[in-house]
Structure formats: structure tokens, C-alpha cells
PDB file of C-alpha atoms and ligand atoms in Angstrom:
ATOM      1  CA  MET A   1    -178.227  10.611 195.636  1.00 93.00           C
ATOM      2  CA  ASP A   2    -181.992  10.779 194.958  1.00 97.00           C
ATOM      3  CA  TYR A   3    -181.865   9.798 191.304  1.00 98.00           C
ATOM      4  CA  GLN A   4    -185.644   9.632 190.944  1.00 98.00           C
ATOM      5  CA  ALA A   5    -186.009  13.254 192.057  1.00 98.00           C
ATOM      6  CA  ILE A   6    -183.234  14.303 189.659  1.00 98.00           C
ATOM      7  CA  LEU A   7    -184.835  12.583 186.659  1.00 98.00           C
ATOM      8  CA  ASP A   8    -188.285  13.976 187.577  1.00 98.00           C
ATOM      9  CA  ASP A   9    -186.768  17.415 187.704  1.00 98.00           C
ATOM     10  CA  ILE A  10    -185.061  17.018 184.313  1.00 98.00           C
ATOM     11  CA  ASN A  11    -188.346  15.793 182.820  1.00 98.00           C
ATOM     12  CA  VAL A  12    -190.165  18.876 184.160  1.00 98.00           C
ATOM     13  CA  GLN A  13    -187.495  21.148 182.656  1.00 98.00           C
ATOM     14  CA  ILE A  14    -187.332  19.418 179.258  1.00 98.00           C
ATOM     15  CA  ARG A  15    -191.062  18.815 178.533  1.00 97.00           C
ATOM     16  CA  PRO A  16    -191.970  22.438 177.764  1.00 97.00           C
ATOM     17  CA  LEU A  17    -189.199  22.425 175.130  1.00 97.00           C
ATOM     18  CA  LEU A  18    -190.650  19.514 173.131  1.00 96.00           C
ATOM     19  CA  GLY A  19    -191.180  20.553 169.511  1.00 91.00           C
ATOM     20  CA  SER A  20    -189.136  23.729 169.933  1.00 90.00           C
ATOM     21  CA  ALA A  21    -186.088  22.713 167.899  1.00 89.00           C
ATOM     22  CA  GLY A  22    -184.583  19.978 165.765  1.00 91.00           C
ATOM     23  CA  GLN A  23    -186.152  17.527 163.327  1.00 92.00           C
ATOM     24  CA  VAL A  24    -186.831  13.801 163.317  1.00 93.00           C
ATOM     25  CA  ALA A  25    -184.642  11.781 160.935  1.00 91.00           C
ATOM     26  CA  SER A  26    -186.384  11.887 157.580  1.00 87.00           C
ATOM     27  CA  TYR A  27    -184.089   9.790 155.400  1.00 85.00           C
ATOM     28  CA  ILE A  28    -185.526   6.559 156.818  1.00 87.00           C
ATOM     29  CA  PRO A  29    -189.294   6.732 156.095  1.00 89.00           C
ATOM     30  CA  ALA A  30    -190.320   4.663 159.138  1.00 86.00           C
ATOM     31  CA  LEU A  31    -188.472   7.092 161.429  1.00 89.00           C
ATOM     32  CA  ALA A  32    -189.924  10.180 159.757  1.00 91.00           C
ATOM     33  CA  ARG A  33    -193.359   9.199 161.106  1.00 92.00           C
ATOM     34  CA  VAL A  34    -192.318   9.283 164.790  1.00 95.00           C
ATOM     35  CA  SER A  35    -193.785  12.139 166.860  1.00 96.00           C
ATOM     36  CA  PRO A  36    -191.121  14.568 168.117  1.00 96.00           C
ATOM     37  CA  PHE A  37    -193.280  15.322 171.186  1.00 97.00           C
ATOM     38  CA  GLN A  38    -191.724  12.564 173.288  1.00 98.00           C
ATOM     39  CA  PHE A  39    -189.016  12.555 175.927  1.00 98.00           C
ATOM     40  CA  GLY A  40    -187.848   9.749 178.158  1.00 98.00           C
ATOM     41  CA  ILE A  41    -184.988   9.250 180.591  1.00 98.00           C
ATOM     42  CA  ALA A  42    -183.971   6.205 182.656  1.00 98.00           C
ATOM     43  CA  LEU A  43    -180.966   5.041 184.629  1.00 98.00           C
ATOM     44  CA  ARG A  44    -179.701   1.976 186.406  1.00 98.00           C
ATOM     45  CA  THR A  45    -176.908   2.078 188.957  1.00 98.00           C
ATOM     46  CA  GLY A  46    -174.160  -0.532 189.082  1.00 97.00           C
ATOM     47  CA  ASP A  47    -175.834  -2.051 192.154  1.00 96.00           C
ATOM     48  CA  GLY A  48    -179.257  -2.233 190.538  1.00 96.00           C
ATOM     49  CA  GLN A  49    -181.203   0.856 191.661  1.00 97.00           C
ATOM     50  CA  GLU A  50    -183.404   2.209 188.892  1.00 98.00           C
ATOM     51  CA  ALA A  51    -185.081   5.539 188.188  1.00 98.00           C
ATOM     52  CA  GLU A  52    -187.078   6.742 185.193  1.00 98.00           C
ATOM     53  CA  ALA A  53    -189.208   9.655 184.037  1.00 98.00           C
ATOM     54  CA  GLY A  54    -191.258  10.788 181.051  1.00 98.00           C
ATOM     55  CA  ASP A  55    -191.680   8.355 178.133  1.00 98.00           C
ATOM     56  CA  SER A  56    -189.080   6.000 179.573  1.00 98.00           C
ATOM     57  CA  ALA A  57    -191.112   2.864 178.830  1.00 98.00           C
ATOM     58  CA  THR A  58    -191.921   3.698 175.184  1.00 98.00           C
ATOM     59  CA  PRO A  59    -189.999   1.544 172.688  1.00 98.00           C
ATOM     60  CA  PHE A  60    -188.061   3.433 169.997  1.00 98.00           C
ATOM     61  CA  SER A  61    -185.646   2.512 167.212  1.00 97.00           C
ATOM     62  CA  ILE A  62    -182.201   2.260 168.810  1.00 98.00           C
ATOM     63  CA  GLN A  63    -180.427   2.686 165.441  1.00 97.00           C
ATOM     64  CA  SER A  64    -176.710   3.350 165.945  1.00 97.00           C
ATOM     65  CA  MET A  65    -176.853   2.666 169.669  1.00 98.00           C
ATOM     66  CA  SER A  66    -176.915  -0.981 168.514  1.00 98.00           C
ATOM     67  CA  LYS A  67    -173.291  -0.509 167.433  1.00 98.00           C
ATOM     68  CA  VAL A  68    -172.196  -0.639 171.086  1.00 98.00           C
ATOM     69  CA  PHE A  69    -173.738  -4.088 171.482  1.00 98.00           C
ATOM     70  CA  SER A  70    -172.535  -5.497 168.150  1.00 98.00           C
ATOM     71  CA  LEU A  71    -169.031  -4.261 169.020  1.00 98.00           C
ATOM     72  CA  THR A  72    -169.351  -5.955 172.413  1.00 98.00           C
ATOM     73  CA  LEU A  73    -170.215  -9.283 170.784  1.00 97.00           C
ATOM     74  CA  ALA A  74    -167.390  -8.961 168.262  1.00 98.00           C
ATOM     75  CA  MET A  75    -164.774  -8.019 170.872  1.00 97.00           C
ATOM     76  CA  ARG A  76    -165.856 -10.870 173.084  1.00 96.00           C
ATOM     77  CA  SER A  77    -165.624 -13.424 170.292  1.00 95.00           C
ATOM     78  CA  LEU A  78    -162.698 -12.152 168.249  1.00 95.00           C
ATOM     79  CA  GLY A  79    -160.460 -10.322 170.708  1.00 91.00           C
ATOM     80  CA  GLU A  80    -157.637  -8.355 169.088  1.00 92.00           C
ATOM     81  CA  THR A  81    -158.147  -9.768 165.590  1.00 95.00           C
ATOM     82  CA  LEU A  82    -161.216  -7.532 165.213  1.00 96.00           C
ATOM     83  CA  TRP A  83    -158.882  -4.550 164.823  1.00 96.00           C
ATOM     84  CA  GLU A  84    -157.462  -5.914 161.585  1.00 95.00           C
ATOM     85  CA  ARG A  85    -160.739  -4.833 159.964  1.00 95.00           C
ATOM     86  CA  VAL A  86    -161.648  -1.614 161.759  1.00 97.00           C
ATOM     87  CA  GLY A  87    -159.758   1.302 163.355  1.00 96.00           C
ATOM     88  CA  ARG A  88    -160.154   3.242 166.601  1.00 95.00           C
ATOM     89  CA  GLU A  89    -159.817   6.873 165.625  1.00 93.00           C
ATOM     90  CA  PRO A  90    -162.535   9.538 165.420  1.00 92.00           C
ATOM     91  CA  SER A  91    -163.411  10.066 161.793  1.00 84.00           C
ATOM     92  CA  GLY A  92    -164.038  13.815 161.611  1.00 79.00           C
ATOM     93  CA  SER A  93    -166.368  12.973 158.694  1.00 77.00           C
ATOM     94  CA  PRO A  94    -170.117  12.332 158.505  1.00 73.00           C
ATOM     95  CA  PHE A  95    -171.235   8.936 159.837  1.00 71.00           C
ATOM     96  CA  ASN A  96    -172.075   7.691 156.350  1.00 76.00           C
ATOM     97  CA  SER A  97    -169.112   9.184 154.476  1.00 80.00           C
ATOM     98  CA  LEU A  98    -167.494   7.251 151.637  1.00 84.00           C
ATOM     99  CA  VAL A  99    -164.483   9.499 151.149  1.00 86.00           C
ATOM    100  CA  GLN A 100    -162.212   8.225 153.939  1.00 87.00           C
ATOM    101  CA  LEU A 101    -162.703   4.612 152.900  1.00 88.00           C
ATOM    102  CA  GLU A 102    -161.014   5.297 149.582  1.00 87.00           C
ATOM    103  CA  THR A 103    -157.862   6.821 151.057  1.00 86.00           C
ATOM    104  CA  GLU A 104    -157.726   4.288 153.891  1.00 85.00           C
ATOM    105  CA  ARG A 105    -158.138   1.308 151.580  1.00 89.00           C
ATOM    106  CA  GLY A 106    -161.430  -0.011 152.893  1.00 92.00           C
ATOM    107  CA  ILE A 107    -160.584  -0.029 156.629  1.00 94.00           C
ATOM    108  CA  PRO A 108    -163.180   2.139 158.414  1.00 95.00           C
ATOM    109  CA  ARG A 109    -161.910   4.602 161.019  1.00 94.00           C
ATOM    110  CA  ASN A 110    -163.916   3.209 163.945  1.00 96.00           C
ATOM    111  CA  PRO A 111    -166.743   0.742 164.756  1.00 97.00           C
ATOM    112  CA  PHE A 112    -169.329   3.505 165.331  1.00 96.00           C
ATOM    113  CA  ILE A 113    -169.449   5.059 161.867  1.00 94.00           C
ATOM    114  CA  ASN A 114    -171.659   3.137 159.457  1.00 95.00           C
ATOM    115  CA  ALA A 115    -168.773   1.586 157.512  1.00 95.00           C
ATOM    116  CA  GLY A 116    -167.205   0.375 160.770  1.00 96.00           C
ATOM    117  CA  ALA A 117    -170.445  -1.130 162.021  1.00 97.00           C
ATOM    118  CA  ILE A 118    -170.965  -2.854 158.665  1.00 98.00           C
ATOM    119  CA  ALA A 119    -167.449  -4.345 158.967  1.00 98.00           C
ATOM    120  CA  VAL A 120    -168.339  -5.540 162.496  1.00 98.00           C
ATOM    121  CA  ALA A 121    -171.623  -7.025 161.164  1.00 98.00           C
ATOM    122  CA  ASP A 122    -169.568  -8.998 158.630  1.00 98.00           C
ATOM    123  CA  ARG A 123    -167.402 -10.424 161.441  1.00 98.00           C
ATOM    124  CA  LEU A 124    -170.522 -11.400 163.414  1.00 98.00           C
ATOM    125  CA  LEU A 125    -172.008 -13.068 160.342  1.00 98.00           C
ATOM    126  CA  SER A 126    -168.884 -15.204 159.958  1.00 97.00           C
ATOM    127  CA  LEU A 127    -169.351 -16.395 163.535  1.00 96.00           C
ATOM    128  CA  GLY A 128    -172.909 -17.533 162.697  1.00 93.00           C
ATOM    129  CA  ASN A 129    -176.417 -16.487 163.843  1.00 94.00           C
ATOM    130  CA  ALA A 130    -175.516 -12.794 164.017  1.00 97.00           C
ATOM    131  CA  LYS A 131    -179.050 -11.436 164.455  1.00 98.00           C
ATOM    132  CA  ALA A 132    -180.094 -14.131 166.933  1.00 98.00           C
ATOM    133  CA  ASN A 133    -176.905 -13.687 168.962  1.00 97.00           C
ATOM    134  CA  LEU A 134    -177.409  -9.955 169.201  1.00 98.00           C
ATOM    135  CA  LEU A 135    -181.022 -10.351 170.333  1.00 98.00           C
ATOM    136  CA  ALA A 136    -179.995 -13.028 172.822  1.00 98.00           C
ATOM    137  CA  LEU A 137    -177.324 -10.731 174.274  1.00 98.00           C
ATOM    138  CA  LEU A 138    -179.773  -7.835 174.639  1.00 98.00           C
ATOM    139  CA  SER A 139    -182.626  -9.946 175.958  1.00 98.00           C
ATOM    140  CA  GLY A 140    -180.310 -11.485 178.571  1.00 97.00           C
ATOM    141  CA  LEU A 141    -178.932  -8.105 179.599  1.00 97.00           C
ATOM    142  CA  CYS A 142    -182.318  -6.535 180.181  1.00 93.00           C
ATOM    143  CA  ALA A 143    -184.100  -9.720 181.219  1.00 94.00           C
ATOM    144  CA  GLU A 144    -186.896  -9.093 178.697  1.00 96.00           C
ATOM    145  CA  VAL A 145    -187.464 -10.287 175.163  1.00 97.00           C
ATOM    146  CA  ILE A 146    -186.080  -7.770 172.659  1.00 98.00           C
ATOM    147  CA  HIS A 147    -187.221  -7.600 169.010  1.00 97.00           C
ATOM    148  CA  MET A 148    -186.133  -6.182 165.689  1.00 98.00           C
ATOM    149  CA  ASP A 149    -188.823  -4.035 164.039  1.00 97.00           C
ATOM    150  CA  SER A 150    -189.199  -5.542 160.575  1.00 96.00           C
ATOM    151  CA  GLU A 151    -190.966  -2.452 159.192  1.00 94.00           C
ATOM    152  CA  VAL A 152    -188.034  -0.219 160.140  1.00 95.00           C
ATOM    153  CA  ALA A 153    -185.521  -2.769 158.799  1.00 96.00           C
ATOM    154  CA  GLN A 154    -187.403  -2.915 155.487  1.00 96.00           C
ATOM    155  CA  SER A 155    -187.592   0.869 155.329  1.00 94.00           C
ATOM    156  CA  GLU A 156    -183.807   1.048 155.779  1.00 94.00           C
ATOM    157  CA  ALA A 157    -183.216  -1.643 153.186  1.00 95.00           C
ATOM    158  CA  ASP A 158    -185.435   0.224 150.697  1.00 95.00           C
ATOM    159  CA  THR A 159    -183.558   3.499 151.115  1.00 93.00           C
ATOM    160  CA  GLY A 160    -180.075   2.500 152.338  1.00 94.00           C
ATOM    161  CA  PHE A 161    -178.216   3.313 149.156  1.00 95.00           C
ATOM    162  CA  ARG A 162    -175.256   4.893 150.904  1.00 94.00           C
ATOM    163  CA  ASN A 163    -174.892   1.929 153.238  1.00 96.00           C
ATOM    164  CA  ALA A 164    -175.005  -0.391 150.211  1.00 97.00           C
ATOM    165  CA  ALA A 165    -172.304   1.750 148.597  1.00 96.00           C
ATOM    166  CA  LEU A 166    -170.130   1.544 151.739  1.00 95.00           C
ATOM    167  CA  ALA A 167    -170.544  -2.232 151.910  1.00 97.00           C
ATOM    168  CA  ASN A 168    -169.763  -2.752 148.238  1.00 97.00           C
ATOM    169  CA  PHE A 169    -166.738  -0.510 148.519  1.00 95.00           C
ATOM    170  CA  MET A 170    -165.390  -2.494 151.472  1.00 96.00           C
ATOM    171  CA  LYS A 171    -166.117  -5.749 149.671  1.00 97.00           C
ATOM    172  CA  ALA A 172    -163.982  -4.496 146.766  1.00 96.00           C
ATOM    173  CA  PHE A 173    -161.127  -3.828 149.205  1.00 95.00           C
ATOM    174  CA  GLY A 174    -161.495  -7.250 150.855  1.00 95.00           C
ATOM    175  CA  THR A 175    -162.699  -5.899 154.216  1.00 95.00           C
ATOM    176  CA  LEU A 176    -165.909  -7.972 154.061  1.00 98.00           C
ATOM    177  CA  ASP A 177    -165.799 -11.776 153.829  1.00 98.00           C
ATOM    178  CA  ASN A 178    -169.518 -12.369 153.400  1.00 98.00           C
ATOM    179  CA  ASP A 179    -172.093 -11.609 150.749  1.00 98.00           C
ATOM    180  CA  VAL A 180    -172.906  -7.876 150.754  1.00 98.00           C
ATOM    181  CA  ALA A 181    -176.683  -8.427 150.878  1.00 98.00           C
ATOM    182  CA  GLN A 182    -176.369 -10.679 153.927  1.00 98.00           C
ATOM    183  CA  VAL A 183    -174.082  -8.235 155.728  1.00 98.00           C
ATOM    184  CA  LEU A 184    -176.510  -5.380 155.070  1.00 98.00           C
ATOM    185  CA  ASP A 185    -179.402  -7.507 156.299  1.00 98.00           C
ATOM    186  CA  VAL A 186    -177.616  -7.902 159.664  1.00 98.00           C
ATOM    187  CA  TYR A 187    -176.749  -4.195 159.788  1.00 98.00           C
ATOM    188  CA  PHE A 188    -180.250  -2.928 158.912  1.00 98.00           C
ATOM    189  CA  ASN A 189    -181.867  -5.302 161.376  1.00 98.00           C
ATOM    190  CA  GLN A 190    -179.560  -4.374 164.245  1.00 98.00           C
ATOM    191  CA  CYS A 191    -180.368  -0.696 163.629  1.00 98.00           C
ATOM    192  CA  ALA A 192    -184.090  -1.623 163.681  1.00 97.00           C
ATOM    193  CA  ILE A 193    -183.971  -3.068 167.206  1.00 98.00           C
ATOM    194  CA  SER A 194    -186.694  -1.526 169.302  1.00 98.00           C
ATOM    195  CA  MET A 195    -186.091  -0.766 172.999  1.00 98.00           C
ATOM    196  CA  SER A 196    -187.225   1.674 175.679  1.00 98.00           C
ATOM    197  CA  CYS A 197    -184.936   3.987 177.673  1.00 98.00           C
ATOM    198  CA  MET A 198    -185.282   1.713 180.697  1.00 98.00           C
ATOM    199  CA  GLN A 199    -184.345  -1.355 178.674  1.00 98.00           C
ATOM    200  CA  VAL A 200    -181.301   0.374 177.158  1.00 98.00           C
ATOM    201  CA  ALA A 201    -180.125   1.627 180.567  1.00 98.00           C
ATOM    202  CA  ARG A 202    -180.361  -1.947 181.868  1.00 98.00           C
ATOM    203  CA  ALA A 203    -178.767  -3.527 178.813  1.00 98.00           C
ATOM    204  CA  ALA A 204    -175.757  -1.207 178.961  1.00 98.00           C
ATOM    205  CA  GLY A 205    -175.306  -2.010 182.672  1.00 98.00           C
ATOM    206  CA  TYR A 206    -172.096  -4.030 182.144  1.00 98.00           C
ATOM    207  CA  LEU A 207    -170.387  -0.848 180.897  1.00 98.00           C
ATOM    208  CA  CYS A 208    -170.451   0.655 184.397  1.00 98.00           C
ATOM    209  CA  ARG A 209    -169.554  -2.659 186.080  1.00 98.00           C
ATOM    210  CA  ASP A 210    -166.160  -3.437 184.532  1.00 98.00           C
ATOM    211  CA  GLY A 211    -167.914  -5.767 182.098  1.00 98.00           C
ATOM    212  CA  ALA A 212    -169.959  -7.731 184.666  1.00 98.00           C
ATOM    213  CA  HIS A 213    -173.468  -8.714 183.511  1.00 97.00           C
ATOM    214  CA  PRO A 214    -176.102  -6.594 185.296  1.00 94.00           C
ATOM    215  CA  HIS A 215    -178.071  -9.650 186.458  1.00 92.00           C
ATOM    216  CA  ASP A 216    -175.916 -12.753 186.736  1.00 92.00           C
ATOM    217  CA  GLY A 217    -172.509 -11.110 187.261  1.00 91.00           C
ATOM    218  CA  SER A 218    -170.786 -13.151 184.514  1.00 96.00           C
ATOM    219  CA  GLN A 219    -168.243 -11.230 182.388  1.00 97.00           C
ATOM    220  CA  VAL A 220    -169.977  -9.926 179.235  1.00 98.00           C
ATOM    221  CA  VAL A 221    -166.561  -8.590 178.203  1.00 98.00           C
ATOM    222  CA  ASN A 222    -163.477  -8.285 180.387  1.00 97.00           C
ATOM    223  CA  GLU A 223    -162.431  -5.175 182.282  1.00 97.00           C
ATOM    224  CA  ALA A 224    -159.926  -3.966 179.664  1.00 97.00           C
ATOM    225  CA  GLN A 225    -162.439  -4.465 176.850  1.00 97.00           C
ATOM    226  CA  THR A 226    -165.062  -2.525 178.822  1.00 98.00           C
ATOM    227  CA  ARG A 227    -162.646   0.383 179.229  1.00 98.00           C
ATOM    228  CA  ARG A 228    -162.016   0.346 175.505  1.00 97.00           C
ATOM    229  CA  ILE A 229    -165.700   0.349 174.583  1.00 98.00           C
ATOM    230  CA  ASN A 230    -166.190   3.351 176.883  1.00 98.00           C
ATOM    231  CA  ALA A 231    -163.165   5.086 175.334  1.00 98.00           C
ATOM    232  CA  LEU A 232    -164.565   4.581 171.840  1.00 98.00           C
ATOM    233  CA  MET A 233    -167.949   5.903 172.954  1.00 98.00           C
ATOM    234  CA  LEU A 234    -166.318   9.037 174.343  1.00 98.00           C
ATOM    235  CA  THR A 235    -164.158   9.690 171.268  1.00 97.00           C
ATOM    236  CA  CYS A 236    -166.396   8.407 168.461  1.00 96.00           C
ATOM    237  CA  GLY A 237    -169.912   7.819 169.839  1.00 97.00           C
ATOM    238  CA  THR A 238    -171.765  10.982 168.897  1.00 96.00           C
ATOM    239  CA  TYR A 239    -170.925  11.562 165.235  1.00 91.00           C
ATOM    240  CA  ASP A 240    -169.090  14.792 164.559  1.00 91.00           C
ATOM    241  CA  ALA A 241    -170.068  16.231 167.926  1.00 95.00           C
ATOM    242  CA  ALA A 242    -167.895  13.923 170.074  1.00 95.00           C
ATOM    243  CA  GLY A 243    -165.574  16.798 171.027  1.00 95.00           C
ATOM    244  CA  GLU A 244    -168.518  18.971 172.014  1.00 96.00           C
ATOM    245  CA  PHE A 245    -170.096  16.111 174.004  1.00 97.00           C
ATOM    246  CA  ALA A 246    -166.813  15.541 175.875  1.00 97.00           C
ATOM    247  CA  PHE A 247    -166.556  19.284 176.519  1.00 97.00           C
ATOM    248  CA  ARG A 248    -170.124  19.806 177.712  1.00 97.00           C
ATOM    249  CA  ILE A 249    -171.050  16.420 179.189  1.00 98.00           C
ATOM    250  CA  GLY A 250    -167.852  14.447 179.673  1.00 98.00           C
ATOM    251  CA  LEU A 251    -169.332  10.945 179.582  1.00 98.00           C
ATOM    252  CA  PRO A 252    -168.931   8.056 177.144  1.00 98.00           C
ATOM    253  CA  CYS A 253    -172.100   8.285 174.997  1.00 98.00           C
ATOM    254  CA  LYS A 254    -173.509   6.601 171.914  1.00 98.00           C
ATOM    255  CA  SER A 255    -176.350   8.176 170.000  1.00 98.00           C
ATOM    256  CA  GLY A 256    -178.634   6.975 167.224  1.00 97.00           C
ATOM    257  CA  VAL A 257    -180.774   8.749 164.635  1.00 96.00           C
ATOM    258  CA  GLY A 258    -183.882   7.396 166.382  1.00 97.00           C
ATOM    259  CA  GLY A 259    -183.164  10.086 168.997  1.00 98.00           C
ATOM    260  CA  GLY A 260    -181.696   7.905 171.744  1.00 98.00           C
ATOM    261  CA  ILE A 261    -178.419   8.471 173.564  1.00 98.00           C
ATOM    262  CA  VAL A 262    -176.920   5.947 175.998  1.00 98.00           C
ATOM    263  CA  ALA A 263    -174.363   7.311 178.458  1.00 98.00           C
ATOM    264  CA  VAL A 264    -172.048   5.643 180.961  1.00 98.00           C
ATOM    265  CA  VAL A 265    -170.783   6.951 184.282  1.00 98.00           C
ATOM    266  CA  PRO A 266    -168.018   4.367 184.785  1.00 97.00           C
ATOM    267  CA  ASP A 267    -168.266   2.434 188.066  1.00 97.00           C
ATOM    268  CA  THR A 268    -171.540   4.215 188.879  1.00 98.00           C
ATOM    269  CA  LEU A 269    -174.472   3.994 186.462  1.00 98.00           C
ATOM    270  CA  THR A 270    -175.785   3.817 182.910  1.00 98.00           C
ATOM    271  CA  LEU A 271    -178.315   6.291 181.593  1.00 98.00           C
ATOM    272  CA  CYS A 272    -180.484   6.480 178.480  1.00 98.00           C
ATOM    273  CA  VAL A 273    -182.298   9.540 177.164  1.00 98.00           C
ATOM    274  CA  TRP A 274    -184.610   9.686 174.158  1.00 98.00           C
ATOM    275  CA  SER A 275    -186.326  12.421 172.233  1.00 98.00           C
ATOM    276  CA  PRO A 276    -186.722  11.965 168.471  1.00 98.00           C
ATOM    277  CA  ALA A 277    -185.928  15.448 167.132  1.00 97.00           C
ATOM    278  CA  LEU A 278    -182.262  15.659 166.088  1.00 97.00           C
ATOM    279  CA  ASP A 279    -179.928  18.643 165.934  1.00 96.00           C
ATOM    280  CA  ASN A 280    -177.794  19.355 162.885  1.00 94.00           C
ATOM    281  CA  THR A 281    -175.120  16.895 164.075  1.00 93.00           C
ATOM    282  CA  GLY A 282    -177.649  14.022 164.088  1.00 94.00           C
ATOM    283  CA  ASN A 283    -177.806  13.815 167.898  1.00 97.00           C
ATOM    284  CA  SER A 284    -181.053  14.120 169.851  1.00 98.00           C
ATOM    285  CA  HIS A 285    -181.478  17.824 170.545  1.00 97.00           C
ATOM    286  CA  LEU A 286    -183.285  17.453 173.870  1.00 98.00           C
ATOM    287  CA  GLY A 287    -181.448  14.247 174.764  1.00 98.00           C
ATOM    288  CA  ARG A 288    -178.256  16.217 174.720  1.00 98.00           C
ATOM    289  CA  ALA A 289    -179.828  19.015 176.771  1.00 98.00           C
ATOM    290  CA  ALA A 290    -181.044  16.435 179.302  1.00 98.00           C
ATOM    291  CA  LEU A 291    -177.564  14.921 179.638  1.00 98.00           C
ATOM    292  CA  GLU A 292    -176.116  18.366 180.245  1.00 98.00           C
ATOM    293  CA  LEU A 293    -178.696  18.941 182.991  1.00 98.00           C
ATOM    294  CA  PHE A 294    -177.940  15.528 184.500  1.00 98.00           C
ATOM    295  CA  VAL A 295    -174.218  16.224 184.719  1.00 98.00           C
ATOM    296  CA  ALA A 296    -174.830  19.713 186.116  1.00 97.00           C
ATOM    297  CA  LYS A 297    -177.213  18.390 188.801  1.00 98.00           C
ATOM    298  CA  THR A 298    -175.158  15.355 189.825  1.00 98.00           C
ATOM    299  CA  GLY A 299    -171.558  16.406 189.119  1.00 97.00           C
ATOM    300  CA  LEU A 300    -171.090  12.948 187.567  1.00 97.00           C
ATOM    301  CA  SER A 301    -168.609  13.045 184.707  1.00 94.00           C
ATOM    302  CA  VAL A 302    -165.340  11.279 183.912  1.00 94.00           C
ATOM    303  CA  PHE A 303    -163.508  14.608 184.081  1.00 92.00           C
TER     304      PHE A 303
HETATM  305  N1  LIG N   1    -179.574   2.858 160.253  1.00 77.30           N
HETATM  306  C1  LIG N   1    -178.992   4.170 160.216  1.00 77.30           C
HETATM  307  C2  LIG N   1    -178.131   4.323 158.987  1.00 77.30           C
HETATM  308  O1  LIG N   1    -177.461   3.412 158.648  1.00 77.30           O
HETATM  309  C3  LIG N   1    -178.183   4.351 161.459  1.00 77.30           C
HETATM  310  C4  LIG N   1    -177.663   5.717 161.565  1.00 77.30           C
HETATM  311  C5  LIG N   1    -177.440   6.161 162.957  1.00 77.30           C
HETATM  312  O2  LIG N   1    -178.219   5.950 163.876  1.00 77.30           O
HETATM  313  O3  LIG N   1    -176.373   6.790 163.121  1.00 77.30           O
HETATM  314  O4  LIG N   1    -178.125   5.325 158.338  1.00 77.30           O
END
């Protein structure tokens, strides 16, 4: 398949739509300043071919896409014991909802809602060097040095009242072992990681290779764990639109409020799209449109 021609074509179709719909996330001040007139797309196949188009080399805030990588680290280090602190069911509630935590006694529904990712951050903190380990994982996966954007992290810390509420609530239920401020520091910094579409497509490469590292072939996670990460992405990765994503796109995806979406075609390739304006479900409006075009043009889907 001529992936470069397909991505060029998608870029030509999407560009005229920039600015036509959706809004950039405004609840994090540093994200509110990002221009919505940007669109990038990049992919990497399991055997290392790459293609990219548009603003594919521009770094953006990966936000909740980081939850895939923090989950990867936690699954690798903790195995099954991770699931004592976090569930595996779609939440059916907003990503930052407090309500479910009360009825479910402080155990978040899944690792991709904020409460779940905060519980995972607590586990990583207990293992030591959480932020450094996450950056080391990402830098190794894309063979480039990856950074956390301290301005974005500070902006989140200044305005993250709901996340602080979620963390305190879980602490009260005994779901968090560490100091709330330290757990939030890990969480805000992981959300503030800055990467381009090409870097994300490379970094996620193990998800289409049964867990094998895209460069050195070592197991990042094992085959069963890889399947489970993909399953969670499909069922829980795109906020309250996971059903609609499965229906229209049919690929494991994880989105973030920075406007990125990473998608996996198991055994074939990983893909990242980015455009900052979000639809009313919090997913990138044009990122979603681009994924629909990609599936239509290639026929690649898990269904
Ligand atoms: N840092 C964001 C928050 O906690 C992440 C949200 C997201 O990308 O879903 O609100």
C-alpha cells in the first residue's frame, strides 16, 4: 500500500476544513493559546516504513495519550496486581467525573479516565523515578529525547482543581499510597509531555508488534498485555465517544485534549493524527475525520 500517497491525500482533504468546527481546550490556559489551524498525520508500519503529512513534525501536548504509556510501564512492572487499584470497564461518564468514584469506593473504572490515570501514577511513584522512567521509555521508543513542557504542567497544576479533588477522594478511600501532591505532580507532568505525530506513531510501535520494541525488538510488554492495552484503547480510549469510534473507525485509539489521537492497526501499523480543535466529546474534530478517511481509504480496521 502507498501509505505516503494516502496520507498526502488525507492532508489535502482535511486542510480546507481547518477552523471550520470545534474548539481548542480552554480549561488549561497553556492549551487555550494553541492555534487550531494545524493538522498533522504520521504512521509507522510494524516493519519500520514511515509516512507523514501536514504538521506531522510539530510538537504538541500529548495530554491523555500519555495514559497509554504510563499504563504500559505499570503493567510491565506490576503485572496483575495493578488491577487491584483500577478497573477495566468503560465509564459512561465524563473523563473527570467524581460521581462514580463515590459509589465504587475509590476504584476508578479504567486507567484512561483521569481518576484511573492518577491511580496508575501513584503506582509508578511507588516504584520510584516515575517521571524519569516515563521519559526514558518514550525516548527509547522513538529514539529521540522527549521532554515534559514545564509551562503546560504548571498551567495544569494551577487550574487542576477537579484532578486534585479526584486524587484526594481516592486517598480517602485508600486507593493512593503516596502523598497527593506528589501523585498529581507525576500526573500533570505526564500530561504535559510534548511530542509530534511522527514521534507518537513511532513510540506506540510496540502496540502493533505484539509488544516488541520498534527498534531493538525487546519485549516492552508481553503479547497478552499488548492485546489488553489495545482492548482498553478500543473500549475506553476516546472518552464518551468510544462506541462511536468503534462504530465509525474500528481501531484501538487514545485521544488527548491537546488534539492528538493515536490509533493502532494490530499487526500492521500505528498512526497518530493531531489537530487542536476538539468536538463536544473532547476528541479532535478533524483528527477523528482523518481517521475515518484513513479507514475508508485503506480498509484497515479490526472489524
Ligand atoms: N491533563 C488533562 C486533565 O487532566 C488531561 C485530559 C485529557 O487529555 O483527557 O484534565
